[in-house]
Coordinates of C-alpha atoms in Angstrom, one line a residue:
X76 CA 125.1 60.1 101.3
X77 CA 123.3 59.6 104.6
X78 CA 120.7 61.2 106.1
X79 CA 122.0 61.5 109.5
X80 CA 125.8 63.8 109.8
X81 CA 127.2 63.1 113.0
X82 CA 129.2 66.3 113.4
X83 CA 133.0 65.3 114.7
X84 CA 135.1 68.8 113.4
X85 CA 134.1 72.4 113.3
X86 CA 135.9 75.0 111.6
X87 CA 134.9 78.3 113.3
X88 CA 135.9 81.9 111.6
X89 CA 134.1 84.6 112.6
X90 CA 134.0 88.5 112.4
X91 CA 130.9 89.0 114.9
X92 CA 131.5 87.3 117.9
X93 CA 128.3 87.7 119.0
X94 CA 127.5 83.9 121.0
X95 CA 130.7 82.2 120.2
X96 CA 131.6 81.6 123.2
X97 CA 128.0 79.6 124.5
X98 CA 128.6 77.9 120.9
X99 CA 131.8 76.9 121.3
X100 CA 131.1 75.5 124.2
X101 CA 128.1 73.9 123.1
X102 CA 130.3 72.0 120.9
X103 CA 133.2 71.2 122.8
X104 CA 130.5 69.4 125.3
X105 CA 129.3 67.4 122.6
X106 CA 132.6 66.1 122.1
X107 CA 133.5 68.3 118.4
X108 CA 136.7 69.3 117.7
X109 CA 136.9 73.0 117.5
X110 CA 139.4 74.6 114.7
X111 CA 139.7 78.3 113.9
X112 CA 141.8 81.6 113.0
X113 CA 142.9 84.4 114.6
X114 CA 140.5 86.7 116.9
X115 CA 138.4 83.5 116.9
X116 CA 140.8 81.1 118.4
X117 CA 141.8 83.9 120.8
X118 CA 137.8 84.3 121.9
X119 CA 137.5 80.9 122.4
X120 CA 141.1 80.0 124.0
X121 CA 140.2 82.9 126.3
X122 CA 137.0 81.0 127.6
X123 CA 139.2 77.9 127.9
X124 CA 138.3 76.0 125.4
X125 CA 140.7 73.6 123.8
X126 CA 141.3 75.0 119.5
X127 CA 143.5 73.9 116.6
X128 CA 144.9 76.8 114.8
X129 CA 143.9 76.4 111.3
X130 CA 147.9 77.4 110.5
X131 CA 148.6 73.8 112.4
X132 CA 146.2 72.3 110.1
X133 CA 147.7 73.5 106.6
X134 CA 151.4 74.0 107.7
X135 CA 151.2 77.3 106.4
X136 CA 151.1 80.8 108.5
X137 CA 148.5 83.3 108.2
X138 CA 149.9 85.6 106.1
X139 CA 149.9 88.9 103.9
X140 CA 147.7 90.7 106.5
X141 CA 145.7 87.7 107.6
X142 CA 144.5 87.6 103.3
X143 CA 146.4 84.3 103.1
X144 CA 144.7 81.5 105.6
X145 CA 142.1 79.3 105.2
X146 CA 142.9 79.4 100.9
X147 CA 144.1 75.8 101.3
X148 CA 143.5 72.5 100.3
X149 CA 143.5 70.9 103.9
X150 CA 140.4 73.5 104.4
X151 CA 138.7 73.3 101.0
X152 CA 139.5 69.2 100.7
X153 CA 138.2 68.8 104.3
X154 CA 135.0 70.9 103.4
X155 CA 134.2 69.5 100.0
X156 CA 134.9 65.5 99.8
X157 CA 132.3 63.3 99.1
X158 CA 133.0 61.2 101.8
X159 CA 130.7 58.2 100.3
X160 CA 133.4 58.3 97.3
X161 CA 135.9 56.1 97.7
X162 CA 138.4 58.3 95.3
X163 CA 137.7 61.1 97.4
X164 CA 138.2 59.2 100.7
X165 CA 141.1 57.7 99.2
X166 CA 142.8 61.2 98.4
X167 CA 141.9 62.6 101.9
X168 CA 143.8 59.8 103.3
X169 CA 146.6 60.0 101.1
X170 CA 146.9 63.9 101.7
X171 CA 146.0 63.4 105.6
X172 CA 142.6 65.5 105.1
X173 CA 140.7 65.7 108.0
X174 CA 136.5 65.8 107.3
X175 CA 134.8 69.1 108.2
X176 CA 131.5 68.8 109.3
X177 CA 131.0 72.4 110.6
X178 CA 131.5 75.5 109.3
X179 CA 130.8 78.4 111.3
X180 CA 131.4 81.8 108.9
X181 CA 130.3 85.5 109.3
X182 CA 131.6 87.8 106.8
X183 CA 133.7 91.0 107.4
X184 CA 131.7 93.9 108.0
X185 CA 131.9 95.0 104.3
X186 CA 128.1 96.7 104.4
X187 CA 128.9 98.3 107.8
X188 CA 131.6 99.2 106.7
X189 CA 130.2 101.7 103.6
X190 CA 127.6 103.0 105.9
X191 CA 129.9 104.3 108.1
X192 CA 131.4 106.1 104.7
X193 CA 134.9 104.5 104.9
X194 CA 137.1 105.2 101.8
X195 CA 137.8 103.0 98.7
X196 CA 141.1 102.0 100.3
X197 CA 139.3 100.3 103.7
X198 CA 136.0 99.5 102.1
X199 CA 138.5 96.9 99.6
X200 CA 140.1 95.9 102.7
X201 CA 136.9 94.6 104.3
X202 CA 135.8 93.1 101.2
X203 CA 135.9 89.1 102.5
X204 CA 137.5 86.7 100.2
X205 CA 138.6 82.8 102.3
X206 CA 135.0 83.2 103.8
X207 CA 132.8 83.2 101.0
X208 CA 134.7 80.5 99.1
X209 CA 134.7 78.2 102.6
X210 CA 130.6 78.9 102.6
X211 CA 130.5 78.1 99.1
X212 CA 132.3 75.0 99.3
X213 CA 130.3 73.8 102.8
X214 CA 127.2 74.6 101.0
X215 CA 128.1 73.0 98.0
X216 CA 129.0 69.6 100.4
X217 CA 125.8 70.1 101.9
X218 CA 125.1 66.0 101.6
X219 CA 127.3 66.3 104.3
X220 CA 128.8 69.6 105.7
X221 CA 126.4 72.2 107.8
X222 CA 127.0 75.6 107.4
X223 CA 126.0 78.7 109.6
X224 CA 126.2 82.4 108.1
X225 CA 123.6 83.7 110.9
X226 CA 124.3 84.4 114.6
X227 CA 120.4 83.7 114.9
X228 CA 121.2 80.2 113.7
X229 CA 123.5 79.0 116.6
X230 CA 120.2 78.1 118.7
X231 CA 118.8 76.1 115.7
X232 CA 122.2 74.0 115.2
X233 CA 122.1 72.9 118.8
X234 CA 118.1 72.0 119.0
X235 CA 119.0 69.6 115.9
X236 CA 122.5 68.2 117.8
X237 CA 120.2 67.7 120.4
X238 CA 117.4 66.1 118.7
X239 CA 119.2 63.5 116.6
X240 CA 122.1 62.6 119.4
X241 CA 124.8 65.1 117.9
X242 CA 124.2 64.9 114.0
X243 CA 122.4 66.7 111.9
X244 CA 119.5 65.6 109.0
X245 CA 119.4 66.2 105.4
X246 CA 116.9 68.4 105.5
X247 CA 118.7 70.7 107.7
X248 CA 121.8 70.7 105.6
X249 CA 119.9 71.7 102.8
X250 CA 118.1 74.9 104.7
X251 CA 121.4 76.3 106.1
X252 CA 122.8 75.5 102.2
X253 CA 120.2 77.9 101.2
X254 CA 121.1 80.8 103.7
X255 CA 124.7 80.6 103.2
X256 CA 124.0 80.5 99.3
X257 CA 122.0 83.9 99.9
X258 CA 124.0 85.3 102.3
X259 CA 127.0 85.1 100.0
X260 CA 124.7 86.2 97.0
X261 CA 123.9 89.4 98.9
X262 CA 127.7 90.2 100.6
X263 CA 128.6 89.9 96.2
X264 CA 125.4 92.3 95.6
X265 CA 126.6 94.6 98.2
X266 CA 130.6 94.8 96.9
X267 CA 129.4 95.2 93.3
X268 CA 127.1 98.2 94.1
X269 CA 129.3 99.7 96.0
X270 CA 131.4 99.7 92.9
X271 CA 129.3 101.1 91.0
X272 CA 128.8 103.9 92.7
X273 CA 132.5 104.1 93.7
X274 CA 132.9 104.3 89.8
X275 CA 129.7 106.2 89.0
X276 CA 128.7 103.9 86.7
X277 CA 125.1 104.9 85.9
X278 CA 124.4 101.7 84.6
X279 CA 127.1 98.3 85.0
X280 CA 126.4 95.1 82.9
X281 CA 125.1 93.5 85.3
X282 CA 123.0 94.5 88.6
X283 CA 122.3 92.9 91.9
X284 CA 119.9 93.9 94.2
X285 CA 119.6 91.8 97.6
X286 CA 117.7 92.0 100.8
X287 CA 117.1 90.6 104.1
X288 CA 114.2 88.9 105.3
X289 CA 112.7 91.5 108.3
X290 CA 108.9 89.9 108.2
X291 CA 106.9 87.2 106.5
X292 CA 103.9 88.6 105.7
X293 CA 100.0 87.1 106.4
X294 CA 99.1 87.8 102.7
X295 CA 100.5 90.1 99.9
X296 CA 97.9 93.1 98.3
X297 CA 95.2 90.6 98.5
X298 CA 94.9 87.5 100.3
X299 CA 95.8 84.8 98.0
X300 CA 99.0 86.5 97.2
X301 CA 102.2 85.1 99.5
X302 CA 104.1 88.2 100.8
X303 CA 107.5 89.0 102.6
X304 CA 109.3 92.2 103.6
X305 CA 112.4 92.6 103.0
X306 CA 115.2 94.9 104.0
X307 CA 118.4 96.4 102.4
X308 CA 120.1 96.8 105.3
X309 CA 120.1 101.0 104.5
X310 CA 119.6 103.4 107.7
X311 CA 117.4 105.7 105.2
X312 CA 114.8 106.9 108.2
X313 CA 111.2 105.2 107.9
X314 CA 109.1 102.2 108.1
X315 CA 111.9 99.9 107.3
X316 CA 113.9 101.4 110.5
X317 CA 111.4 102.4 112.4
X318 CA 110.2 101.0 115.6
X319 CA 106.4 99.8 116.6
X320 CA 105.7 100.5 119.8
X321 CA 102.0 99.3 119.5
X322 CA 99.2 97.7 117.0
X323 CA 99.1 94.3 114.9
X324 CA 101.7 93.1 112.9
X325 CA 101.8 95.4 110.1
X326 CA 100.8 94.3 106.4
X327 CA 101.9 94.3 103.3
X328 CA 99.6 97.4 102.0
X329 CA 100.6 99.0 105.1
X330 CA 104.1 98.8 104.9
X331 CA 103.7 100.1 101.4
X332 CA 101.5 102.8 102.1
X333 CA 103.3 103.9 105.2
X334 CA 106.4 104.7 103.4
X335 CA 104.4 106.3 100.8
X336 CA 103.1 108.6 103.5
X337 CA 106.5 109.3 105.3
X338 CA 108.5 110.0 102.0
X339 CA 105.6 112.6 101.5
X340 CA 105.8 114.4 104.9
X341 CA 109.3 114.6 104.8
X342 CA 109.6 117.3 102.0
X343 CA 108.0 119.3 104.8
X344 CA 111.2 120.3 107.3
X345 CA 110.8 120.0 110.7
X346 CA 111.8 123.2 111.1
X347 CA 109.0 125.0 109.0
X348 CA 106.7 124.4 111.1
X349 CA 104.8 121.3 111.5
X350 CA 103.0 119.2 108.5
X351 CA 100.9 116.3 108.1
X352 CA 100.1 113.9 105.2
X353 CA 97.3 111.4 105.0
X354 CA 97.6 108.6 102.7
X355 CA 95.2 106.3 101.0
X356 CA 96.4 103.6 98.5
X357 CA 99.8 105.2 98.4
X358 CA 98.3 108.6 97.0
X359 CA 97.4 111.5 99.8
X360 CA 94.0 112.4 100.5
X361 CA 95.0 115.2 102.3
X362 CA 98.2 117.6 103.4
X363 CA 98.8 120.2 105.5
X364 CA 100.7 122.7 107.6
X365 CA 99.5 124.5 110.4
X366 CA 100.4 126.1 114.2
X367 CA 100.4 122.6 115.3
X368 CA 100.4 119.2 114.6
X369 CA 96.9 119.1 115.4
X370 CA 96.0 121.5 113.7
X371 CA 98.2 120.3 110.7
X372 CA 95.9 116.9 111.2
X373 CA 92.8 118.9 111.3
X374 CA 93.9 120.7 108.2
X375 CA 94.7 117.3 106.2
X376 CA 92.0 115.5 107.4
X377 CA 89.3 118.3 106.0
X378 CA 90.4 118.2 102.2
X379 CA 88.6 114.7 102.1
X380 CA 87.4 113.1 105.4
X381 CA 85.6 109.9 103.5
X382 CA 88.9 108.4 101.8
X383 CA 91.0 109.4 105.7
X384 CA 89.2 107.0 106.9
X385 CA 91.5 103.9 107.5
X386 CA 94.1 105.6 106.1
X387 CA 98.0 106.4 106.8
X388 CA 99.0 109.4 108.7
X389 CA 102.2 111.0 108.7
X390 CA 103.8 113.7 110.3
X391 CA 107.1 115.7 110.3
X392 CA 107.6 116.3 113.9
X393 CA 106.9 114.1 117.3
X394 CA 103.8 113.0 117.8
X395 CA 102.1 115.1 120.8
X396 CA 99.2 114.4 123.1
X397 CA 96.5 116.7 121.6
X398 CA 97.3 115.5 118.0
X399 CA 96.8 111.9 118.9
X400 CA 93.5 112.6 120.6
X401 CA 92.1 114.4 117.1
X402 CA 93.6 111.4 115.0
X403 CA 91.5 109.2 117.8
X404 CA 88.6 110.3 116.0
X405 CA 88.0 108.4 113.5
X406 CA 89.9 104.7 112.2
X407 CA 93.4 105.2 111.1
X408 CA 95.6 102.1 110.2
X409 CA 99.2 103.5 111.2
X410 CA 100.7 106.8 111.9
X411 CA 104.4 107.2 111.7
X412 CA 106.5 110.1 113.3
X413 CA 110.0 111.2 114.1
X414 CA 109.3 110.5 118.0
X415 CA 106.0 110.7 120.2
X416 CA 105.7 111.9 123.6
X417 CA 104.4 110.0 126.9
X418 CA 100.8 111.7 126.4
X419 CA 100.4 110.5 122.7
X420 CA 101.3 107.0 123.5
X421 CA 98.9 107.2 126.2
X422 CA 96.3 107.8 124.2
X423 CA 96.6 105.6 121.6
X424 CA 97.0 102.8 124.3
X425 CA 93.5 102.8 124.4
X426 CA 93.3 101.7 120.4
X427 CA 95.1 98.2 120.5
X428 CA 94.9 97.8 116.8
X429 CA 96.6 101.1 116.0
X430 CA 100.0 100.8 114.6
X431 CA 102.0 103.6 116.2
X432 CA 105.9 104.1 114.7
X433 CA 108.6 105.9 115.4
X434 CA 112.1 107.2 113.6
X435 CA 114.5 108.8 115.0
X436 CA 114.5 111.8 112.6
X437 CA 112.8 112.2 108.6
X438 CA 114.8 111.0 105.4
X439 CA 116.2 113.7 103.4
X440 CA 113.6 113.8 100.2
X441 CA 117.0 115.1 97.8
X442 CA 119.2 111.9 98.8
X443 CA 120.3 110.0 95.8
X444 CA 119.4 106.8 95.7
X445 CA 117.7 103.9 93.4
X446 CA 114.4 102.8 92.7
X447 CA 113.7 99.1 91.3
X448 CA 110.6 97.8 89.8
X449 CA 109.8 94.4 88.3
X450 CA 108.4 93.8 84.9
X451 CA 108.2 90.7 82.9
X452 CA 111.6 89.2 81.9
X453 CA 113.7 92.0 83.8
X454 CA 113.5 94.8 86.3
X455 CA 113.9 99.1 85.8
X456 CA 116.0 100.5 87.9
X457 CA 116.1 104.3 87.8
X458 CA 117.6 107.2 90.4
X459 CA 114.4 108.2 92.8
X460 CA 112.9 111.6 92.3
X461 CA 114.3 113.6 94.4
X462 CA 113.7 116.9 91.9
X463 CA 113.5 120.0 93.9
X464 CA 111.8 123.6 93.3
X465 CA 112.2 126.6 95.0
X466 CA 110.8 130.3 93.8
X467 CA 113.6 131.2 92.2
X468 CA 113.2 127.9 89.7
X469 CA 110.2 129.3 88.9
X470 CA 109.5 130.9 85.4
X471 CA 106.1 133.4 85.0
X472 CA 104.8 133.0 82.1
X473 CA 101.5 135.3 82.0
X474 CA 100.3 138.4 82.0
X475 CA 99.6 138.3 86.1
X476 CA 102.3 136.5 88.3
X477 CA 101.4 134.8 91.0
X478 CA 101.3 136.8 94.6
X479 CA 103.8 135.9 97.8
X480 CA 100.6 133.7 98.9
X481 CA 100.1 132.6 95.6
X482 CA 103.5 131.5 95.0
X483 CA 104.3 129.6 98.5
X484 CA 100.9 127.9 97.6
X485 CA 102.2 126.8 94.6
X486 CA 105.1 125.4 95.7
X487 CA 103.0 123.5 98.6
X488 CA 101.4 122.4 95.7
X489 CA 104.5 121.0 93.8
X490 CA 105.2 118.9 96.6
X491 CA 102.9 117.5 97.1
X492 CA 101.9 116.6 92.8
X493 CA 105.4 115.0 93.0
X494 CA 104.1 111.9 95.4
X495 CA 100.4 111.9 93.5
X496 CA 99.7 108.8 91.5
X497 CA 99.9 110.3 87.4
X498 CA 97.8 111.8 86.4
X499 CA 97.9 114.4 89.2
X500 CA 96.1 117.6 90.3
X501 CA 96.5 119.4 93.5
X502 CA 94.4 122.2 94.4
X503 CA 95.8 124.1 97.5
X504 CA 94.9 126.8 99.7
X505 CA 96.9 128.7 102.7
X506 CA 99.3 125.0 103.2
X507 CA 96.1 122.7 102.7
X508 CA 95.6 120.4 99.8
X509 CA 91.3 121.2 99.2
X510 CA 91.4 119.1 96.4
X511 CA 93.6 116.0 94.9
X512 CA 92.6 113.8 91.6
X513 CA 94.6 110.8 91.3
X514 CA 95.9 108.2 88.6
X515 CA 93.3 109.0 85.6
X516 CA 94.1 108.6 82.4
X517 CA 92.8 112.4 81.8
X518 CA 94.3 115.1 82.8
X519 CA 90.9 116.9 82.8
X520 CA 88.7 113.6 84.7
X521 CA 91.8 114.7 87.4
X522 CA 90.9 118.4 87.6
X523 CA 87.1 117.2 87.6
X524 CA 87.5 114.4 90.6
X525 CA 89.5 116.6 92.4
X526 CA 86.4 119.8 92.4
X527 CA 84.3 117.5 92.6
X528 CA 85.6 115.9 96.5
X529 CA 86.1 119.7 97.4
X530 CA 82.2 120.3 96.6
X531 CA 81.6 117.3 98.5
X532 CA 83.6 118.0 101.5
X533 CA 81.9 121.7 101.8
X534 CA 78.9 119.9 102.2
X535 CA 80.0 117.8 105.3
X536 CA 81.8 121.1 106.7
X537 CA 79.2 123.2 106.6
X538 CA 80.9 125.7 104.2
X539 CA 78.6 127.7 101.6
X540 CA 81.6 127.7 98.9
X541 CA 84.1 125.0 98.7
X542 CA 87.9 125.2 99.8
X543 CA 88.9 125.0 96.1
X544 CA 87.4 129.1 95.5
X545 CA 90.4 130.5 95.5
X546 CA 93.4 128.1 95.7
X547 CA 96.4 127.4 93.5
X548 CA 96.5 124.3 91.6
X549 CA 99.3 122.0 90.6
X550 CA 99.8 119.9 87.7
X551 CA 102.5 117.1 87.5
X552 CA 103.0 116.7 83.8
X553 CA 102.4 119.6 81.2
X554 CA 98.9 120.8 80.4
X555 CA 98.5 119.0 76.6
X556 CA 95.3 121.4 75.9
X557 CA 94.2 124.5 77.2
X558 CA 90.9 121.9 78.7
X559 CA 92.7 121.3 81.9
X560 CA 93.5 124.3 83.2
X561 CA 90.2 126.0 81.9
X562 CA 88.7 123.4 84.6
X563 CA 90.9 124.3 87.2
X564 CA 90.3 127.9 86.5
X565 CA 86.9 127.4 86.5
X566 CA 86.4 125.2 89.7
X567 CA 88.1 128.3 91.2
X568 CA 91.9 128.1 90.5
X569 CA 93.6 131.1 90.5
X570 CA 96.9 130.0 90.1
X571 CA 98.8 127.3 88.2
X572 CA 102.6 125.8 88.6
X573 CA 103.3 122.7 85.9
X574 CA 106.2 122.1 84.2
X575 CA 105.8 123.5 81.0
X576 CA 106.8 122.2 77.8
X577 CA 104.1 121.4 75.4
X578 CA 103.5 121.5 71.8
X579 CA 100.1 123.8 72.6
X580 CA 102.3 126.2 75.3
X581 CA 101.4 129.3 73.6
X582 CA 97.5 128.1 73.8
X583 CA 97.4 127.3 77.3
X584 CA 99.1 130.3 78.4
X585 CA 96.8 132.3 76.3
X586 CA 94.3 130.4 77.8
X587 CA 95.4 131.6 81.2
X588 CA 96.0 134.8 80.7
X589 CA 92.0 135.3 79.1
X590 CA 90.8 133.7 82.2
X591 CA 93.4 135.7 84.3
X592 CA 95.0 132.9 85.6
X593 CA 98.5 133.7 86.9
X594 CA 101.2 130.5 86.3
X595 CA 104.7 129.4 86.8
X596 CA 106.8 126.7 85.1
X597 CA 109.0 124.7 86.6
X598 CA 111.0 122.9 83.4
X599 CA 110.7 119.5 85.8
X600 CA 108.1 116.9 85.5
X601 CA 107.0 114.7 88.3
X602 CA 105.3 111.5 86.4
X603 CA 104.7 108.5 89.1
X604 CA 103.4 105.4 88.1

């Protein structure tokens, strides 16, 4: 093997024909011979350029459908010889092999193909079968074939034709091998989960999960830790999807705690009335309806001002001018909406280091889909929560039940538990968290933190009694002791939704009733780790 490839043949085969043409011509000028297949020839024949048919170069038609073309051994034998083996060399010349130096492949449309909900019948039809094995086999042969999966690579190729008069280096072989290796690794990851759902296979012998690079990263959660973002090439609405209109790149806590914050607002429809969610190390400091965005913000922002700062907002409807002048207030790291109008991007103009995105609408929150998360040796992979409670899931199961306000309260509540790290307590009042504790170990240390920043924040607001007097409070997982809710109760609870389901049920409800507590179970639990 040399280092240097001068590159004398290029099979071209492609389904996006996105800069063909410039390529092809490219090549031509450098003297390449061009060979290719069906709507590709035809591209390139239509720009005048001169191609060999790859039928001309096997002796065989396209056939059964176009299936049947490039499955041949003048293809595979020109892409894989060693051409520094003399037994090789010495079959190619005996067969009449021709060397391929090139090989230009983009896949059928397979994943765009599923998202636009096609059924079994086309999905199979798009699934790409000569391409992948010519990549593989290129790849393979990268001591001396080049291989280009990307459209974005095209500019790349030429800069290296260019820079080493018309071949390409080692080096360069082996980076392209790498792409065309993952790109074939995620078109197989993309078939086979498609097949399992197709098949509803809850969980298949094997599982591959793939992505595509969308940014590299300045540093991970802290700075010594290498970080990308990647993306699965799903239109689910949010940070992956969204676009940036303003601000520094975003990072990799950002990205995280971003979608954190949209996923929140988004069990909050539009349509409601408008909501906002405030987010802080992936758990909410504070959410909120109200009248208006703003006062939605305002709402959110008052159940803990200290941990806002710096924070995540997120909101369930387009970002207007009066809303972005009351989040100008204090430092705020990225706010995400479905839309923002011309008066909110002007004032956020003025902060050049405020990341300002937009969707085009909110993800549904009861979507199926899967969550994956690494642990030594192997990953989970489990269906997201996308549980749902509405009034008439709701069992009473004390003495009192819960009023109208009470109850919509509660509910508020619920949502909101569902996206607080375990263990979580939400203390709520007219659509306003007052009160969130967040990833103790104790149920009660939750209850306590979460009185205790609704004290504090009565303090800073002037207020003689804190928000908490008087709210509902929610509990993700079941209430073990009576303890728990006796603190709610008696930071000023007067309410309770949790799932229900302990050993000690009888207790706490007893519990409840003596401190005349009114509470709901919901049979679902809402642990998040």
């Amino acid at each position: 093997m040399t280092d240097l490839v001068p590159l004398r043949r290029a099979l071209l085969s492609v389904s996006d024909k996105t800069g063909l043409v410039p390529l092809g011509q490219a090549l031509a000028a450098r003297g390449v011979e061009l060979l290719s297949t069906g709507g590709t020839a035809k591209a390139l024949r239509d720009a005048g350029l001169e191609v060999i048919d790859v039928s001309d170069v096997t002796g065989f038609p396209e056939m059964m459908d176009g299936r049947v073309k490039t499955l041949h051994p003048m293809v595979h034998g020109g892409l894989l010889a060693l051409r520094d083996n003399a037994a090789h060399v010495s079959a190619m010349e005996r067969h009449g092999i021709g060397a391929i130096d090139l090989l230009v492949v983009n896949l059928y449309p397979f994943e765009q193909t599923v998202a636009a909900g096609a059924d079994y019948a086309t999905c199979i039809e798009n699934i790409d079968i000569g391409g992948p094995a010519m990549i593989r086999a290129a790849a393979k042969n990268h001591g001396f074939v080049s291989v280009i999966t990307d459209v974005e690579d095209y500019d790349g190729l030429l800069a290296e034709l260019d820079a080493h008069d018309g071949a390409t280096d080692y080096p360069f072989r082996q980076a392209l091998a790498l792409n065309a290796y993952a790109r074939t690794a995620a078109y197989d990851a993309a078939v086979s989960g498609w097949m399992t759902d197709a098949l509803s296979q809850v969980a298949p012998r094997r599982r591959a999960v793939a992505g595509t690079l969308a940014q590299t990263l300045r540093y991970g959660e802290n700075p010594h830790q290498a970080a990308a973002f990647y993306v699965d090439g799903s239109d689910r609405p949010g940070v992956a999807t969204a676009v940036q209109h303003q601000g520094k790149e975003l990072s990799y806590n950002n990205i995280n705690d971003t979608d954190a914050a949209f996923e929140l607002v988004a069990e909050f429809a539009p349509e409601d009335g408008p909501a906002c969610a405030i987010i802080k190390h992936a758990n909410p400091c504070g959410v909120a309806r109200g009248a208006t965005l703003a006062e939605a913000y305002t709402a959110a922002f008052n159940c803990d001002q200290t941990s806002a700062f710096g924070g995540i907002i997120a909101l369930n409807q387009p970002l207007d001018g009066p809303t972005a002048e009351a989040i100008s207030g204090i430092f705020t790291e990225v706010v995400i909406a479905p839309g923002a109008d011309a008066a909110a991007r002007a004032v956020f103009a003025k902060k050049k280091n405020l990341r300002l995105l937009t969707t085009e609408t909110l993800p549904d929150p009861k979507a199926a889909m899967l969550t994956v998360r690494q642990v030594s040796g192997g990953y989970l992979v489990q269906d997201k929560d996308n549980g749902n409670i509405g009034w008439e899931d709701l069992k009473v199961v004390t003495k009192r039940a819960p009023s109208d306000a009470e109850i919509a309260d509660l509910l508020f509540a619920w949502k909101v538990a569902k996206h607080v790290k375990s263990n979580a307590i939400v203390y709520v009042k007219d659509g306003a968290t007052v009160g969130v504790g967040a990833g103790q170990m104790s149920r009660v240390d939750s209850a306590r933190i979460a009185a205790r920043k609704s004290a504090d924040m009565a303090e800073v607001l002037g207020l003689d009694t804190p928000l908490i007097q008087g709210s509902v409070v929610a509990s993700d997982a079941f209430f073990p002791f009576p303890d728990g809710l006796l603190t709610a109760a008696e930071a000023g609870a007067t309410a309770v939704i949790q799932p229900g389901g302990s050993m000690r049920d009888d207790e706490v409800i007893k519990a409840a009733d003596e401190a005349g507590l009114a509470m709901v179970f919901t049979g679902m639990r809402h642990f998040r780790h």
